[in-house]
Coordinates of C-alpha atoms in Angstrom, one line a residue:
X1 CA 0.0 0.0 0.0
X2 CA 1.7 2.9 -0.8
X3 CA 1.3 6.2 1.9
X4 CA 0.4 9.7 0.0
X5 CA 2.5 12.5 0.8
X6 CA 0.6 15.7 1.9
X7 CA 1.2 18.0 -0.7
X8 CA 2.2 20.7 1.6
X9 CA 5.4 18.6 2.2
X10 CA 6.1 18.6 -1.4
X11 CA 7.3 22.2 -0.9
X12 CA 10.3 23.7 0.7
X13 CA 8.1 26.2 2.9
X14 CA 5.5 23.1 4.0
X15 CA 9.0 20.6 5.1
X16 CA 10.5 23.8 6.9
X17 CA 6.9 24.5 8.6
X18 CA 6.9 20.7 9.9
X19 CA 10.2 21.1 11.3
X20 CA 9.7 24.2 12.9
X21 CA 6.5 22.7 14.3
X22 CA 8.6 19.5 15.9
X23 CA 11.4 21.5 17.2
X24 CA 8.4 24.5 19.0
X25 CA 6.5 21.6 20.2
X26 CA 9.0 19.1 21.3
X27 CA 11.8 20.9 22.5
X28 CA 10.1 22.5 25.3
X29 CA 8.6 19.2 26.5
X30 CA 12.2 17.5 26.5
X31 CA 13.6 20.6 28.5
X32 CA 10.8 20.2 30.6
X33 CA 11.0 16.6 30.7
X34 CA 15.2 16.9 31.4
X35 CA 14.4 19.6 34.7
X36 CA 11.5 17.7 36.1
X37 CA 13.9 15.0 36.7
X38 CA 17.0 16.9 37.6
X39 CA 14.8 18.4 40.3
X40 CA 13.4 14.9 41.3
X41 CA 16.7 13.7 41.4
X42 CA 18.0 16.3 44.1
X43 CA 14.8 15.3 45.8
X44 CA 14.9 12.0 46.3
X45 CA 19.0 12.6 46.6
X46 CA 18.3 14.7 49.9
X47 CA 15.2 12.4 51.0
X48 CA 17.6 9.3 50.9
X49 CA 20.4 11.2 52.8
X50 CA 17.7 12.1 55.5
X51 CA 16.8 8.7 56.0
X52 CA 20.1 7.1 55.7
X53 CA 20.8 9.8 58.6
X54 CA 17.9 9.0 60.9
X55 CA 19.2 5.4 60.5
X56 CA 22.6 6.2 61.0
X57 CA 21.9 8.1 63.6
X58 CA 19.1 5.5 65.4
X59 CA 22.2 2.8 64.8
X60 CA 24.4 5.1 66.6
X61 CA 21.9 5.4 69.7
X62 CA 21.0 1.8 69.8
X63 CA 25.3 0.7 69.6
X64 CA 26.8 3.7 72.2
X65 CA 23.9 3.2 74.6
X66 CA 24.9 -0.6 74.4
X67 CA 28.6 -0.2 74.9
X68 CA 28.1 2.2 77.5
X69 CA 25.8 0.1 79.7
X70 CA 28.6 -2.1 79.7
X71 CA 31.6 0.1 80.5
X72 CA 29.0 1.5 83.4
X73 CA 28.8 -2.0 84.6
X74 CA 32.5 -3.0 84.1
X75 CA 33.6 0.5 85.8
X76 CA 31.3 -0.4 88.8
X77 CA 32.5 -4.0 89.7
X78 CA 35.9 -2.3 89.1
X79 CA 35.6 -0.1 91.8
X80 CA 33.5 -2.4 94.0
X81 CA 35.5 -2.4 97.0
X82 CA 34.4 -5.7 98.3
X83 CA 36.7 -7.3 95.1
X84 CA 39.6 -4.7 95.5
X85 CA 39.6 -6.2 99.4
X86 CA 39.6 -10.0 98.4
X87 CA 42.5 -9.5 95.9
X88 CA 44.5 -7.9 98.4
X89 CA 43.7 -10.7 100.7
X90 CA 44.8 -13.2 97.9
X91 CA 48.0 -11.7 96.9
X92 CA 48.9 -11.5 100.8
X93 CA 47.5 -15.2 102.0
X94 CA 45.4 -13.2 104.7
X95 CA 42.1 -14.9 104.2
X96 CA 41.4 -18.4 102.6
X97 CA 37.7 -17.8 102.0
X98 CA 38.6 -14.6 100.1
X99 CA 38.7 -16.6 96.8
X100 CA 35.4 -18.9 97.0
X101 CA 33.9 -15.6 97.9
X102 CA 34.8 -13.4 95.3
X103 CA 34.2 -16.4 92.4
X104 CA 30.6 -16.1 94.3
X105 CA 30.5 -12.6 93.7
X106 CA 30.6 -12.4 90.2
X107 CA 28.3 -14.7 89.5
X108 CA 25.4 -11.9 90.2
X109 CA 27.3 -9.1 88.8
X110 CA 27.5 -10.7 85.0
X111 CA 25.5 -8.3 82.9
X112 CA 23.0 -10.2 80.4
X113 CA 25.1 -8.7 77.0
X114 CA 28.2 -10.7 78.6
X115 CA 29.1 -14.3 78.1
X116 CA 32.1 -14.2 81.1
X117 CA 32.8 -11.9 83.6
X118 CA 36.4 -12.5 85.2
X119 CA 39.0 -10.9 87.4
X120 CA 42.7 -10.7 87.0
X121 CA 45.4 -10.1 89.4
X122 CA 48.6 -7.4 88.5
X123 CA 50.2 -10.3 87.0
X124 CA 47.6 -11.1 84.5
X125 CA 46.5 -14.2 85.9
X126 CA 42.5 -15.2 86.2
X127 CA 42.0 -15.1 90.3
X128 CA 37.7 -15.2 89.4
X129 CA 36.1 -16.4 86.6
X130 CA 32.1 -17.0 85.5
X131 CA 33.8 -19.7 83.5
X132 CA 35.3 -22.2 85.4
X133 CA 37.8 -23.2 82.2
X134 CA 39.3 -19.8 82.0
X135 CA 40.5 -20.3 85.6
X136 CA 44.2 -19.8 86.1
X137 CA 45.0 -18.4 82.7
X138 CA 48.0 -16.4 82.1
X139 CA 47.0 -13.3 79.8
X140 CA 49.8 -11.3 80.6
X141 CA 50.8 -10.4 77.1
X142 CA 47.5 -9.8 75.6
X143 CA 46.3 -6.4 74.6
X144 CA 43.4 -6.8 76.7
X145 CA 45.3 -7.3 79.7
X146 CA 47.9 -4.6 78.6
X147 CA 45.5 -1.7 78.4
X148 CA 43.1 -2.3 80.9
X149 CA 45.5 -2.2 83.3
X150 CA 46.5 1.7 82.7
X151 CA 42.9 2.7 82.0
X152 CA 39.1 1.5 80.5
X153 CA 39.9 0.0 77.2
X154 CA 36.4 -1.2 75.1
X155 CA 38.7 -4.0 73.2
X156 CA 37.9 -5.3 69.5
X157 CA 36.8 -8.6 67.7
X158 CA 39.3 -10.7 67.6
X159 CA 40.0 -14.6 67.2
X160 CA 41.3 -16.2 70.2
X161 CA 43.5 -18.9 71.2
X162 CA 41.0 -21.4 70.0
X163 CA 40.3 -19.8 67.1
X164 CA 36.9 -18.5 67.6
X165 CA 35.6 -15.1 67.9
X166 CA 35.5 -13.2 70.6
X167 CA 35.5 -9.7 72.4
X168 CA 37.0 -8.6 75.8
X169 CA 36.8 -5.4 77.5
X170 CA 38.5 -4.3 80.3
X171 CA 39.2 -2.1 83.4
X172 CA 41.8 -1.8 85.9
X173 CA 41.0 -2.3 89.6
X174 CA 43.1 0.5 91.7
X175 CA 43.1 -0.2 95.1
X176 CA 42.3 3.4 97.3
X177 CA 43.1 5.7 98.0
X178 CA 46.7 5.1 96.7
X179 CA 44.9 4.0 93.2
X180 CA 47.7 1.2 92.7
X181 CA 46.3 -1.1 90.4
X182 CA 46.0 -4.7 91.7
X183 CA 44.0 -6.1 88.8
X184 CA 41.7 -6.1 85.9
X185 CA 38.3 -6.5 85.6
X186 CA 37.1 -8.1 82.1
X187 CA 34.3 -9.1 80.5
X188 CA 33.9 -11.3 77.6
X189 CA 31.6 -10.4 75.0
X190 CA 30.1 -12.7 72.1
X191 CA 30.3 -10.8 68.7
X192 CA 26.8 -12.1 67.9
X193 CA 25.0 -9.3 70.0
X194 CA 26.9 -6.7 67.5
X195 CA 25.2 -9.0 64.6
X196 CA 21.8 -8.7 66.5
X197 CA 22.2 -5.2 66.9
X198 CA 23.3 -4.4 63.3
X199 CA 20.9 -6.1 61.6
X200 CA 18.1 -4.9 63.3
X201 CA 17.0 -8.3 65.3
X202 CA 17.9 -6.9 68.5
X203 CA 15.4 -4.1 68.4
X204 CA 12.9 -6.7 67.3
X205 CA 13.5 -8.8 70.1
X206 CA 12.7 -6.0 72.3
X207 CA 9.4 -5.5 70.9
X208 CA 9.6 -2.9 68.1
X209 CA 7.7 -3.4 65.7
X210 CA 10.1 -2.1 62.4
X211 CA 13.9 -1.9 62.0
X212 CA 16.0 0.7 60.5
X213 CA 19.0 -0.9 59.9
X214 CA 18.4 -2.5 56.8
X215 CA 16.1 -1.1 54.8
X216 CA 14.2 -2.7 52.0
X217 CA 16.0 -5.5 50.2
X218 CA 19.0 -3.9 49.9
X219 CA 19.8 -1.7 52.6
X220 CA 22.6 -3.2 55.8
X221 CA 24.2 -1.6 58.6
X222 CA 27.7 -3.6 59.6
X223 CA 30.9 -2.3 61.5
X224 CA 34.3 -1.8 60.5
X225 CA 37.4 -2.0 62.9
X226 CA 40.2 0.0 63.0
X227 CA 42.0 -2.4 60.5
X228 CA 39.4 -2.1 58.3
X229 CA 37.7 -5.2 58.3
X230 CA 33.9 -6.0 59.0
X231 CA 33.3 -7.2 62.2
X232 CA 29.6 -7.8 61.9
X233 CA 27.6 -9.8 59.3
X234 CA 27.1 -8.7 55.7
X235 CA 23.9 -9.2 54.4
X236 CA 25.3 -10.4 50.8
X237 CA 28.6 -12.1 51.9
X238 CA 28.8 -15.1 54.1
X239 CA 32.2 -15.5 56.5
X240 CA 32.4 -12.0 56.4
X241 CA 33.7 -11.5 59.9
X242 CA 37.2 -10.0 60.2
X243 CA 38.0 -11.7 56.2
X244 CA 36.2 -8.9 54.5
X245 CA 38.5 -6.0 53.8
X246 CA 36.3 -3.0 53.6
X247 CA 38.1 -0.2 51.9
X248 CA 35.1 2.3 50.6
X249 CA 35.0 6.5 51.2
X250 CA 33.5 5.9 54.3
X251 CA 35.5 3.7 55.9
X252 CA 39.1 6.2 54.4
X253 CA 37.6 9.4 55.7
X254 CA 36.5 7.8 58.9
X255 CA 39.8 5.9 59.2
X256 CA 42.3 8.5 58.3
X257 CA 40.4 11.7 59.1
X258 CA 38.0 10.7 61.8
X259 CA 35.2 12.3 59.7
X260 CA 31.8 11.2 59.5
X261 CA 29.8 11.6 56.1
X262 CA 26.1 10.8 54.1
X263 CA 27.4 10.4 50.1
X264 CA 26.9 8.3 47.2
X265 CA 30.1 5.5 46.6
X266 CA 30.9 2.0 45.5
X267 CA 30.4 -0.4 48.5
X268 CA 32.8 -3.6 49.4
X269 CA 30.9 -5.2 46.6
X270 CA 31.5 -2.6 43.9
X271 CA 28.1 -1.4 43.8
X272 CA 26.7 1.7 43.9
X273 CA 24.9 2.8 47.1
X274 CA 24.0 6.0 49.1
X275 CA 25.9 5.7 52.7
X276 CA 26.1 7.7 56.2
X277 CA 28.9 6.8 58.1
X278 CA 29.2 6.9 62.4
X279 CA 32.9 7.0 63.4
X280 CA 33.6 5.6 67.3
X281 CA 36.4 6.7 69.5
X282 CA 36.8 3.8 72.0
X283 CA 36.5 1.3 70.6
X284 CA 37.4 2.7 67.1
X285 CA 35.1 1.5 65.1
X286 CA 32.7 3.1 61.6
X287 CA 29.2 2.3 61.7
X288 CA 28.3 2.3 58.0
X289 CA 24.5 2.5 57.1
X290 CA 24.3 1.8 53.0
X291 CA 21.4 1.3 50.8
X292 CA 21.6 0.3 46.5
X293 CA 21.6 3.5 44.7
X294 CA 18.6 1.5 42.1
X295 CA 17.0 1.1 44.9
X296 CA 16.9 4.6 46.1
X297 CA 16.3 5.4 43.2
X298 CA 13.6 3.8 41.7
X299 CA 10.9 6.3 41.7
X300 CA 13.2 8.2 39.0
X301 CA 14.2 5.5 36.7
X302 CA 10.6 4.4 36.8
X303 CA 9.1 8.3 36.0
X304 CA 12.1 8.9 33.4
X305 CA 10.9 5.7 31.2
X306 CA 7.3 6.6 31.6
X307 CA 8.2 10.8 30.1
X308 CA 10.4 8.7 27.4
X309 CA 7.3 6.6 26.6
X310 CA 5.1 9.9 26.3
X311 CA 8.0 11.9 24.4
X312 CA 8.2 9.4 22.3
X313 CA 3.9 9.0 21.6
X314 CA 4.2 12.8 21.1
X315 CA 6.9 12.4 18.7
X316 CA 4.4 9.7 16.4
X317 CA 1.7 12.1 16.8
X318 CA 2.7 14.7 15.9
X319 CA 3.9 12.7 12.8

């Protein structure tokens, strides 16, 4: 079938009408089309950052008021004079019920978040323990040990003698009012809470009913040690546990400059994702809150293919 040709577009004047019609008619609608989602962009930019920051920032609550619950209850059996009084008893052989008693003591002081509470003397040895296998250990040379006795050290994730996982924090027991130190108090902490907490089943537990820290199918919160390596779960990597290397903007800026920030990056996975950082002092650790940049975005990739679909039935219209 052939199509007839308008004569009007036989003639120069009737082409150079047409095009002058396409480029009044559609050029405005593609300018339009190209600011409506330039401004939609910066919209949904500075909505994600605002959540990403209420998350952050609800991460950061949830993790400091849980480390500092312990410190407070680590600082108090610490100073508890009852324990400074049996250790001096012990190192001096003045009292042979001192021991059984102070073992006895800590078995009501453990807090819930802590898998072992246990006391060493000035030599690093275990006097106490809530685990009867730790009794009598030498951890003389361990960091732990090391810093905790000068001041309050939080500790780190690290693997332990028999190879598994685990946290210590610590405190040094000065004895008054001279405040020599004649031991360290020290819990130990399973990593798993930190998972619990970063991945939102903690607050659950407790009876919320939603969780910020991973939002929608692609969002994760998960901390990074001073090394650099995740200490908590990932959501898309298994055995990710101090063996994944995290080395993202967040993680350099909070590292090397002790800054805090809410940008768009590539993650550990090489994806892009929109990210607000936390950076903590003692211990050091960055609390990273990321979502998928597609996913953020989806609202704009889904309106800029439906003004593509109507430029282009505008464009066979006016055809």
């Amino acid at each position: 079938m052939n199509l007839k040709v308008p004569g009007y577009l036989r003639t120069r004047i009737g082409r150079r009408f047409l095009i002058v019609f396409l480029i009044v008619s559609l050029v405005p609608l593609s300018v339009m089309r190209w600011l409506a989602i330039r401004k939609s962009q910066r919209a949904i930019q500075e909505q994600t950052r605002a959540v990403l920051r209420a998350a952050s920032d609800g991460a950061e609550a949830e993790l400091r008021e849980f480390l500092q619950n312990l410190r407070d209850d680590l600082i108090q059996i610490s100073e508890d004079g009852a324990i400074q009084e049996a250790i001096r008893n012990i190192a001096t052989n003045k009292d042979s019920d001192s021991l059984p008693s102070l073992r006895k003591n800590l078995n009501w002081r453990i807090p819930r978040d802590a898998h072992e509470l246990f006391i060493l003397d000035d030599a690093g040895h275990v006097l106490a323990s809530t685990s009867p296998s730790n009794q009598g250990r030498n951890y003389s040379t361990n960091r732990f040990f090391l810093q905790g006795s000068k001041a309050f050290d939080a500790g780190d994730v690290h693997v332990d003698t028999d190879g598994k996982f685990t946290w210590i924090m610590a405190a040094p027991i000065a004895s008054l009012p001279e405040r020599h130190v004649v031991g360290v108090a020290a819990f130990r902490i399973e990593p798993a809470v930190l998972n619990a907490l970063t991945s939102g089943r903690r607050v659950l537990s407790n009876g919320a009913d939603t969780q910020s820290f991973r939002i929608g199918d692609t969002g994760e919160t998960y901390i990074v040690n001073q090394e650099g390596y995740m200490i908590t779960e990932s959501r898309f990597q298994s055995n990710a546990v101090l063996r994944l290397k995290v080395d993202t903007l967040p993680v350099r800026v909070g590292l090397e400059r002790g800054q805090e920030i809410t940008e768009e990056y590539l993650d550990y996975r090489g994806t892009q994702v929109s990210g607000g950082s936390v950076v903590f002092r003692n211990p050091h650790w960055i609390l990273i809150t990321e979502i998928d940049f597609r996913q953020a975005f989806a609202p704009i990739i889904k309106m800029q293919n439906q003004l593509i679909f109507a430029a282009i039935a505008l464009i066979l219209l006016a055809a």
